Short mmCIF file of C-alpha atoms and ligand atoms in Angstrom, two decimals:
data_model
loop_
_atom_site.label_atom_id
_atom_site.label_comp_id
_atom_site.label_asym_id
_atom_site.label_seq_id
_atom_site.Cartn_x
_atom_site.Cartn_y
_atom_site.Cartn_z
CA MET O 6 -12.93 28.19 -5.72
CA ASN O 7 -16.60 28.58 -5.12
CA HIS O 8 -18.19 26.58 -7.83
CA GLY O 9 -21.65 26.65 -9.25
CA VAL O 10 -22.58 23.26 -10.55
CA ASN O 11 -22.18 24.55 -14.09
CA GLN O 12 -18.53 25.15 -13.56
CA LEU O 13 -17.76 21.47 -13.04
CA ALA O 14 -15.70 20.09 -15.88
CA ILE O 15 -18.26 17.34 -16.56
CA PHE O 16 -20.41 20.14 -17.93
CA THR O 17 -17.86 22.57 -19.36
CA GLY O 18 -14.93 20.32 -20.25
CA VAL O 19 -12.58 22.81 -18.44
CA PRO O 20 -10.73 21.04 -15.61
CA GLU O 21 -9.94 22.72 -12.34
CA PHE O 22 -6.31 21.53 -12.52
CA ASP O 23 -4.10 22.00 -15.62
CA GLU O 24 -1.85 19.24 -14.41
CA PRO O 25 -3.23 15.98 -13.07
CA ARG O 26 -3.02 15.47 -9.30
CA TYR O 27 -2.18 11.77 -8.74
CA VAL O 28 -2.47 9.22 -6.04
CA GLY O 29 0.95 7.71 -5.46
CA LEU O 30 3.16 10.22 -7.29
CA PRO O 31 6.68 9.27 -6.00
CA ASN O 32 8.16 11.27 -3.12
CA ILE O 33 11.66 12.27 -4.18
CA GLY O 34 14.08 12.27 -1.24
CA ASP O 35 17.46 13.94 -1.02
CA ARG O 36 18.67 14.25 -4.68
CA GLU O 37 22.17 15.35 -3.78
CA ARG O 38 22.58 12.46 -1.49
CA PHE O 39 21.23 10.01 -4.12
CA PHE O 40 23.69 11.22 -6.79
CA SER O 41 26.62 11.20 -4.42
CA LEU O 42 25.86 7.64 -3.18
CA LEU O 43 25.49 6.52 -6.80
CA GLU O 44 28.86 8.06 -7.72
CA GLY O 45 30.41 6.06 -4.83
CA ALA O 46 28.94 2.90 -6.21
CA LEU O 47 30.36 3.60 -9.65
CA ASP O 48 33.76 4.50 -8.20
CA ARG O 49 33.83 1.21 -6.25
CA ARG O 50 32.54 -0.76 -9.21
CA TRP O 51 30.40 -2.61 -6.69
CA LEU O 52 26.91 -2.52 -8.27
CA SER O 53 25.07 -5.43 -6.68
CA ASN O 54 25.67 -8.57 -4.53
CA GLY O 55 25.25 -7.08 -1.10
CA GLY O 56 27.37 -3.95 -1.61
CA PRO O 57 27.93 -1.35 1.08
CA LEU O 58 24.79 0.71 0.08
CA VAL O 59 22.51 -2.34 0.37
CA GLN O 60 24.16 -3.26 3.71
CA GLU O 61 23.56 0.24 5.06
CA PHE O 62 19.97 0.27 3.71
CA GLU O 63 19.35 -3.08 5.44
CA ARG O 64 20.75 -1.76 8.75
CA ARG O 65 18.59 1.37 8.59
CA VAL O 66 15.45 -0.61 7.76
CA ALA O 67 16.09 -3.11 10.53
CA ASP O 68 16.60 -0.23 13.02
CA GLN O 69 13.42 1.51 11.93
CA ALA O 70 11.49 -1.73 12.22
CA GLY O 71 13.06 -2.71 15.57
CA VAL O 72 14.16 -6.10 14.29
CA ARG O 73 17.50 -8.03 14.15
CA HIS O 74 17.41 -8.99 10.51
CA CYS O 75 16.58 -7.31 7.20
CA VAL O 76 17.19 -8.80 3.79
CA ALA O 77 16.70 -6.23 0.98
CA THR O 78 15.20 -7.46 -2.22
CA CYS O 79 14.36 -6.19 -5.71
CA ASN O 80 10.63 -5.82 -4.80
CA ALA O 81 8.14 -6.83 -2.20
CA THR O 82 6.32 -9.44 -4.28
CA VAL O 83 9.45 -11.53 -4.57
CA ALA O 84 10.20 -10.82 -0.91
CA LEU O 85 6.80 -12.33 -0.03
CA GLU O 86 7.56 -15.35 -2.18
CA LEU O 87 10.92 -15.71 -0.43
CA ALA O 88 9.35 -15.50 3.00
CA ILE O 89 6.76 -18.13 2.00
CA ARG O 90 9.45 -20.49 0.66
CA ALA O 91 11.90 -19.94 3.47
CA ALA O 92 9.19 -20.51 6.07
CA ASP O 93 8.40 -23.89 4.35
CA LEU O 94 4.69 -23.09 3.96
CA THR O 95 2.56 -25.81 2.40
CA GLY O 96 -1.01 -26.40 1.33
CA GLU O 97 -3.44 -23.53 2.06
CA VAL O 98 -2.59 -20.02 3.18
CA ILE O 99 -5.24 -17.64 4.44
CA VAL O 100 -5.09 -14.13 2.94
CA PRO O 101 -7.46 -11.16 2.94
CA ALA O 102 -9.65 -10.70 -0.19
CA PHE O 103 -9.25 -6.95 0.20
CA THR O 104 -5.61 -6.25 -0.72
CA PHE O 105 -3.36 -5.47 -3.69
CA PRO O 106 -3.23 -8.64 -5.83
CA ALA O 107 0.48 -9.30 -5.01
CA THR O 108 -0.38 -10.73 -1.60
CA VAL O 109 -2.50 -13.42 -3.20
CA HIS O 110 -0.30 -13.91 -6.21
CA ALA O 111 2.76 -14.61 -4.05
CA VAL O 112 1.01 -17.55 -2.52
CA ARG O 113 -0.25 -18.91 -5.78
CA TRP O 114 3.10 -18.34 -7.56
CA MET O 115 4.80 -20.49 -4.91
CA GLY O 116 2.39 -23.32 -5.88
CA LEU O 117 0.21 -23.01 -2.80
CA THR O 118 -3.52 -22.34 -2.44
CA PRO O 119 -4.56 -18.91 -1.30
CA VAL O 120 -7.71 -19.05 0.75
CA LEU O 121 -9.41 -15.65 0.69
CA SER O 122 -11.01 -14.32 3.88
CA ASP O 123 -13.39 -11.46 4.20
CA VAL O 124 -12.10 -8.38 6.18
CA ASP O 125 -13.10 -6.15 9.06
CA PRO O 126 -15.72 -3.70 7.79
CA GLU O 127 -14.06 -0.75 9.49
CA THR O 128 -10.32 -1.33 9.08
CA GLY O 129 -10.35 -3.45 5.86
CA ASN O 130 -7.80 -5.72 7.61
CA LEU O 131 -8.13 -9.44 8.24
CA ASP O 132 -10.92 -10.13 10.78
CA PRO O 133 -9.48 -12.59 13.33
CA ALA O 134 -13.03 -13.86 14.08
CA GLN O 135 -13.52 -14.81 10.44
CA ILE O 136 -10.24 -16.56 9.71
CA VAL O 137 -10.95 -19.45 12.11
CA ALA O 138 -13.68 -20.71 9.77
CA HIS O 139 -11.13 -21.01 6.94
CA ILE O 140 -8.62 -23.16 8.88
CA THR O 141 -8.41 -26.77 7.64
CA PRO O 142 -5.92 -29.52 8.19
CA ARG O 143 -4.09 -28.27 5.07
CA THR O 144 -3.69 -24.70 6.31
CA SER O 145 -0.12 -23.80 7.07
CA ALA O 146 -0.18 -20.04 7.47
CA VAL O 147 -2.00 -16.72 7.63
CA ILE O 148 -0.69 -13.63 5.79
CA GLY O 149 -2.13 -10.40 7.25
CA VAL O 150 -1.85 -7.12 5.31
CA HIS O 151 -1.46 -3.86 7.19
CA LEU O 152 -3.74 -2.03 4.83
CA TRP O 153 -2.79 1.67 4.08
CA GLY O 154 -0.26 1.37 6.87
CA ARG O 155 -2.77 0.62 9.55
CA PRO O 156 -1.53 -2.41 11.53
CA CYS O 157 -3.65 -5.56 11.62
CA ALA O 158 -5.16 -7.05 14.77
CA VAL O 159 -1.66 -8.47 15.39
CA ASP O 160 -2.21 -9.87 18.90
CA GLU O 161 -5.49 -11.67 18.03
CA LEU O 162 -3.98 -13.10 14.81
CA ALA O 163 -0.91 -14.27 16.74
CA ALA O 164 -3.13 -16.03 19.31
CA ILE O 165 -5.05 -17.86 16.60
CA ALA O 166 -1.86 -18.81 14.72
CA ASP O 167 -0.36 -20.22 18.00
CA ARG O 168 -3.47 -22.14 18.83
CA HIS O 169 -3.62 -23.79 15.43
CA GLY O 170 0.10 -24.23 14.89
CA LEU O 171 0.14 -21.79 11.90
CA THR O 172 2.90 -19.58 10.64
CA LEU O 173 1.94 -15.87 10.70
CA LEU O 174 3.45 -13.55 8.05
CA PHE O 175 2.60 -9.97 7.32
CA ASP O 176 2.52 -8.11 4.04
CA ALA O 177 3.69 -4.75 5.44
CA ALA O 178 4.20 -3.27 1.94
CA GLN O 179 2.22 -0.19 2.91
CA ALA O 180 3.27 -0.02 6.51
CA PHE O 181 6.98 0.92 6.69
CA GLY O 182 7.28 3.32 9.68
CA ALA O 183 3.96 2.38 11.25
CA ARG O 184 3.53 1.35 14.88
CA HIS O 185 1.02 -0.77 16.72
CA ALA O 186 0.61 0.10 20.44
CA GLY O 187 3.97 1.83 20.24
CA ARG O 188 5.77 -1.09 18.67
CA PRO O 189 7.09 -0.71 15.17
CA VAL O 190 5.71 -2.82 12.36
CA GLY O 191 8.37 -5.32 11.27
CA GLY O 192 8.61 -7.44 14.42
CA PHE O 193 5.18 -9.06 14.22
CA GLY O 194 4.67 -12.67 13.17
CA ALA O 195 7.48 -14.85 11.87
CA ALA O 196 8.41 -12.25 9.32
CA GLU O 197 7.12 -9.13 7.62
CA VAL O 198 7.63 -7.79 4.18
CA PHE O 199 8.08 -4.09 3.19
CA SER O 200 7.83 -2.61 -0.26
CA PHE O 201 10.03 0.28 -1.43
CA HIS O 202 8.25 0.56 -4.78
CA ALA O 203 8.26 4.06 -6.36
CA THR O 204 4.76 4.83 -5.04
CA LYS O 205 5.42 3.81 -1.42
CA LEU O 206 6.33 6.16 1.44
CA VAL O 207 10.04 5.32 1.12
CA ASN O 208 11.22 4.17 -2.29
CA ALA O 209 14.15 2.56 -3.95
CA PHE O 210 12.67 2.86 -7.44
CA GLU O 211 11.75 -0.79 -6.97
CA GLY O 212 12.60 -2.60 -3.81
CA GLY O 213 11.46 -4.68 -0.94
CA ALA O 214 12.64 -6.37 2.23
CA VAL O 215 12.01 -9.30 4.51
CA VAL O 216 12.41 -8.42 8.20
CA THR O 217 12.43 -10.85 11.06
CA ASP O 218 13.95 -11.60 14.47
CA ASP O 219 14.41 -15.20 13.45
CA SER O 220 18.08 -15.70 12.45
CA SER O 221 17.62 -19.07 10.74
CA LEU O 222 14.67 -17.79 8.71
CA ALA O 223 16.70 -14.66 7.80
CA ALA O 224 19.66 -16.84 6.72
CA ARG O 225 17.40 -18.90 4.45
CA VAL O 226 15.89 -15.83 2.88
CA ARG O 227 19.34 -14.35 2.34
CA ALA O 228 20.65 -17.46 0.68
CA MET O 229 17.50 -17.96 -1.46
CA GLN O 230 17.53 -14.42 -2.81
CA ASN O 231 21.04 -15.11 -4.24
CA PHE O 232 20.54 -18.45 -5.96
CA GLY O 233 20.72 -20.39 -2.71
CA ILE O 234 24.44 -19.59 -2.45
CA VAL O 235 25.77 -19.82 1.10
CA GLY O 236 29.52 -19.72 0.46
CA GLU O 237 31.94 -19.81 -2.39
CA ASP O 238 31.09 -22.96 -4.34
CA GLU O 239 28.39 -24.00 -1.90
CA VAL O 240 24.65 -23.88 -2.74
CA ALA O 241 22.40 -24.92 0.14
CA HIS O 242 18.95 -24.24 -1.24
CA ALA O 243 17.09 -24.00 -4.53
CA GLY O 244 17.00 -20.27 -4.98
CA THR O 245 16.21 -17.30 -7.15
CA ASN O 246 17.69 -13.91 -7.90
CA ALA O 247 15.90 -11.29 -5.83
CA LYS O 248 18.84 -9.05 -4.91
CA MET O 249 18.58 -5.27 -4.49
CA SER O 250 21.06 -3.36 -6.58
CA GLU O 251 23.36 -0.63 -5.24
CA ALA O 252 21.50 1.96 -7.40
CA ALA O 253 18.25 0.99 -5.75
CA ALA O 254 19.85 1.12 -2.26
CA ALA O 255 21.25 4.60 -3.10
CA MET O 256 17.68 5.76 -3.82
CA GLY O 257 16.44 3.96 -0.75
CA LEU O 258 18.92 5.74 1.51
CA ALA O 259 18.19 9.06 -0.05
CA SER O 260 14.48 8.39 0.42
CA LEU O 261 14.98 7.33 4.05
CA ALA O 262 16.69 10.65 4.64
CA GLY O 263 13.56 12.41 3.50
CA MET O 264 11.15 10.17 5.36
CA GLU O 265 10.36 12.50 8.26
CA GLY O 266 9.48 15.19 5.80
CA PHE O 267 7.24 12.90 3.78
CA VAL O 268 5.37 11.75 6.88
CA ASP O 269 4.97 15.34 8.03
CA ARG O 270 3.57 16.44 4.71
CA ASN O 271 1.20 13.42 4.57
CA ARG O 272 -0.10 14.11 8.05
CA ARG O 273 -0.72 17.78 7.23
CA ASN O 274 -2.46 16.73 3.99
CA TYR O 275 -4.63 14.25 5.78
CA LEU O 276 -5.62 16.84 8.46
CA ARG O 277 -6.32 19.39 5.76
CA TYR O 278 -8.64 16.87 3.91
CA ARG O 279 -10.34 16.10 7.21
CA GLU O 280 -11.02 19.73 7.95
CA ALA O 281 -11.94 20.73 4.36
CA LEU O 282 -14.32 17.74 3.91
CA ALA O 283 -15.97 17.95 7.30
CA GLY O 284 -19.75 17.95 7.44
CA ILE O 285 -20.47 16.68 3.96
CA PRO O 286 -23.34 14.20 4.44
CA GLY O 287 -22.37 10.67 3.38
CA LEU O 288 -18.66 11.33 3.15
CA VAL O 289 -16.37 10.05 5.91
CA VAL O 290 -12.67 10.70 6.28
CA PRO O 291 -11.85 8.12 8.93
CA PRO O 292 -10.47 9.67 12.16
CA PRO O 293 -7.05 8.65 13.38
CA ASP O 294 -6.92 5.46 15.48
CA PRO O 295 -5.13 6.37 18.71
CA SER O 296 -3.68 2.80 19.19
CA VAL O 297 -1.85 2.90 15.91
CA GLU O 298 0.57 5.31 14.33
CA HIS O 299 1.15 5.39 10.62
CA ALA O 300 2.47 7.59 7.87
CA TYR O 301 -0.85 8.84 6.40
CA HIS O 302 0.51 7.88 3.07
CA TYR O 303 -3.02 7.17 1.75
CA VAL O 304 -6.08 9.42 2.26
CA VAL O 305 -9.03 7.06 1.80
CA VAL O 306 -12.54 8.39 2.18
CA ARG O 307 -15.78 6.49 2.38
CA ILE O 308 -18.83 7.41 0.26
CA ASP O 309 -22.22 6.39 1.43
CA ALA O 310 -24.07 6.83 -1.89
CA GLY O 311 -27.47 7.18 -0.22
CA ALA O 312 -26.49 10.05 2.01
CA PHE O 313 -24.00 11.62 -0.34
CA GLY O 314 -26.38 11.61 -3.30
CA LEU O 315 -23.77 10.17 -5.74
CA SER O 316 -22.09 6.83 -6.04
CA ARG O 317 -18.42 6.58 -5.38
CA ASP O 318 -17.93 5.95 -9.10
CA ASP O 319 -19.88 9.07 -10.01
CA LEU O 320 -17.77 11.14 -7.65
CA MET O 321 -14.61 9.62 -9.16
CA ALA O 322 -15.91 10.56 -12.68
CA VAL O 323 -16.52 14.16 -11.49
CA LEU O 324 -13.00 14.38 -10.01
CA ARG O 325 -11.20 12.78 -12.93
CA ALA O 326 -12.81 15.34 -15.27
CA GLU O 327 -11.15 17.95 -13.08
CA ASN O 328 -7.70 16.20 -13.37
CA VAL O 329 -7.99 14.89 -9.86
CA MET O 330 -6.89 11.31 -10.42
CA ALA O 331 -8.60 9.67 -7.46
CA LYS O 332 -8.45 5.92 -7.38
CA ARG O 333 -10.48 2.90 -6.28
CA TYR O 334 -8.08 1.05 -3.99
CA PHE O 335 -8.59 -2.01 -3.96
CA TYR O 336 -11.22 -2.53 -6.55
CA PRO O 337 -12.94 -4.95 -7.19
CA GLY O 338 -11.45 -7.18 -4.46
CA CYS O 339 -9.27 -10.18 -5.15
CA HIS O 340 -12.21 -12.54 -5.08
CA ARG O 341 -13.48 -10.83 -8.30
CA MET O 342 -10.17 -11.17 -10.13
CA ALA O 343 -9.91 -13.83 -12.83
CA PRO O 344 -7.45 -16.15 -11.14
CA TYR O 345 -9.28 -16.22 -7.79
CA HIS O 346 -12.84 -15.92 -8.81
CA ALA O 347 -15.09 -16.69 -5.84
CA ASP O 348 -18.66 -16.00 -4.73
CA GLY O 349 -19.14 -12.34 -3.96
CA ASP O 350 -21.78 -13.23 -1.34
CA ALA O 351 -18.97 -14.71 0.87
CA PHE O 352 -17.23 -11.33 0.97
CA PRO O 353 -19.79 -8.72 2.02
CA HIS O 354 -17.35 -6.45 3.77
CA THR O 355 -14.78 -6.58 0.97
CA GLU O 356 -17.62 -5.84 -1.46
CA ALA O 357 -18.89 -2.93 0.58
CA LEU O 358 -15.42 -1.40 0.97
CA ALA O 359 -14.54 -1.97 -2.71
CA ALA O 360 -17.74 -0.14 -3.64
CA SER O 361 -17.48 2.81 -1.33
CA LEU O 362 -13.87 3.80 -0.80
CA LEU O 363 -12.04 6.43 -2.80
CA THR O 364 -8.31 7.18 -2.43
CA LEU O 365 -7.47 10.87 -2.91
CA PRO O 366 -4.24 12.47 -4.09
CA THR O 367 -1.65 13.24 -1.41
CA GLY O 368 2.12 13.03 -0.90
CA ALA O 369 4.85 15.59 -1.47
CA ALA O 370 3.39 16.71 -4.82
CA VAL O 371 0.05 17.80 -3.29
CA ASP O 372 -0.26 20.87 -1.09
CA GLY O 373 -2.84 22.46 1.14
CA SER O 374 -4.33 24.66 -1.55
CA ASP O 375 -4.73 21.70 -3.91
CA ILE O 376 -6.63 19.95 -1.12
CA ASP O 377 -8.91 22.96 -0.56
CA ARG O 378 -9.68 23.00 -4.33
CA ILE O 379 -10.27 19.25 -4.43
CA ALA O 380 -12.54 19.51 -1.38
CA ALA O 381 -14.48 22.45 -2.99
CA LEU O 382 -15.13 20.31 -6.05
CA ILE O 383 -16.34 17.44 -3.88
CA ARG O 384 -18.60 19.79 -1.96
CA THR O 385 -20.08 21.24 -5.17
CA ALA O 386 -20.74 17.75 -6.50
CA ALA O 387 -22.47 16.77 -3.21
CA GLU O 388 -24.55 19.94 -3.09
CA HIS O 389 -25.80 19.45 -6.62
CA SER O 390 -25.79 15.69 -6.59
CA SER O 391 -29.03 15.16 -8.55
CA ALA O 392 -27.99 17.41 -11.37
CA VAL O 393 -24.57 15.74 -11.48
CA ALA O 394 -26.07 12.25 -11.45
CA ALA O 395 -28.62 13.07 -14.16
CA HIS O 396 -25.87 14.56 -16.33
CA LEU O 397 -23.46 11.61 -15.78
CA ALA O 398 -26.21 9.25 -16.89
CA THR O 399 -26.29 10.79 -20.38
CA ASP O 400 -24.04 9.58 -23.17
CA GLY O 401 -22.64 13.00 -23.89
CA ALA O 402 -21.30 13.16 -20.33
CA ALA O 403 -19.61 9.81 -20.62
CA ALA O 404 -17.87 11.03 -23.74
CA THR O 405 -16.76 14.28 -22.08
CA VAL O 406 -15.50 12.49 -18.97
CA SER O 407 -13.60 9.82 -20.90
CA GLY O 408 -11.94 12.51 -23.00
CA LEU O 409 -10.65 14.37 -19.99
CA GLY O 410 -7.85 13.94 -17.52
CA ARG O 411 -6.82 10.51 -18.75
C1 PLP X 522 2.75 -2.34 -3.21
C2 PLP X 522 2.23 -3.59 -2.63
C3 PLP X 522 2.83 -4.85 -2.82
C4 PLP X 522 3.76 -5.09 -3.97
O1 PLP X 522 4.97 -4.48 -3.71
P1 PLP X 522 6.12 -4.48 -4.89
O2 PLP X 522 7.33 -3.92 -4.21
O3 PLP X 522 5.59 -3.54 -6.00
O4 PLP X 522 6.33 -5.85 -5.40
C5 PLP X 522 2.34 -5.95 -2.16
N1 PLP X 522 1.29 -5.83 -1.29
C6 PLP X 522 0.76 -4.64 -0.99
C7 PLP X 522 -0.29 -4.56 0.02
C8 PLP X 522 1.15 -3.48 -1.68
O5 PLP X 522 0.57 -2.27 -1.40
#
């Protein structure tokens, strides 16, 4: 575990890990429970259309989120689209530039104009002070994203939305189980959207949900996710098909049963990373924020290239050669993606975060000894940063790195 620089795989081609360690490898919940729930669905021959498993999943999600209504869907992207449509949004919708593209796509896909806003340089969440400048007479809403499960500045955003008559929605895709000042994510704004995609804390293979305390909004979402149907032979709205299947709900329920264990493992992994990476100049593992509570589903470290001696991208190349599949979430920022291309100068905080953050492997498939080995690699790279940087700048290194761990 104590590496000389020459043992790094960028030099030798021999990776530290035989099997890749990934960011976002799915947590598998209670298998027995999954299979028995699935058998039940087959026995009932009730496979979709609000079957008992979807109903139970919706009740559990609503309970966890502390809200009255949950409509489960086939994924979170469509859930966002449904929330946007059901809330009658029009014109322009303010969204963060630093998010997974689905947040911005959902607005555009509904025929509206996403207006990207720069984010808070520390949290990566919407900066309430900055969104005011983006409000125009055409603005109908703000969609905040609880990045990596860390709740937005919900009170400040709500005050601005109130003052300007805007609807406030939250993309809570990464924040199921999180709390802000003791209150669960789910009940903020007019509605929030969870994702139960395979890579999220709780998964339904693919899945999502709209949660809200507004019964009329919930009723519209529920109708619209099932072709606008509100009763036999009665269609009240234009709609789509965004229903969750019973098979997905079976997985969702089995995954919910494992949730406590996932969170516990994630928290231990995060603390282990914090301890193992302590004291490396230019590398910050952000400390826990006492006002929020989340699932530590993502371990995101910040690299200050000047102090660390290597750029974030160089460190990622070193790690990938070792089969440590660290990722650049969310690179390069939505303002740099083809459909939304906008001037980088207007997004200095998004740019800085997109250039300096690295997401490290965690979840149920990563244990403490993996983390110690990953941290040792990072420490070796930092201690020998000039040799590493010089080597990575050569063509031969680029070839070795691209041939490994991919
Ligand atoms: C995962 C994710 C989504 C998309 O969720 P799906 O269920 O895959 O559609 C949207 N927004 C954010 C912030 C996400 O992390």
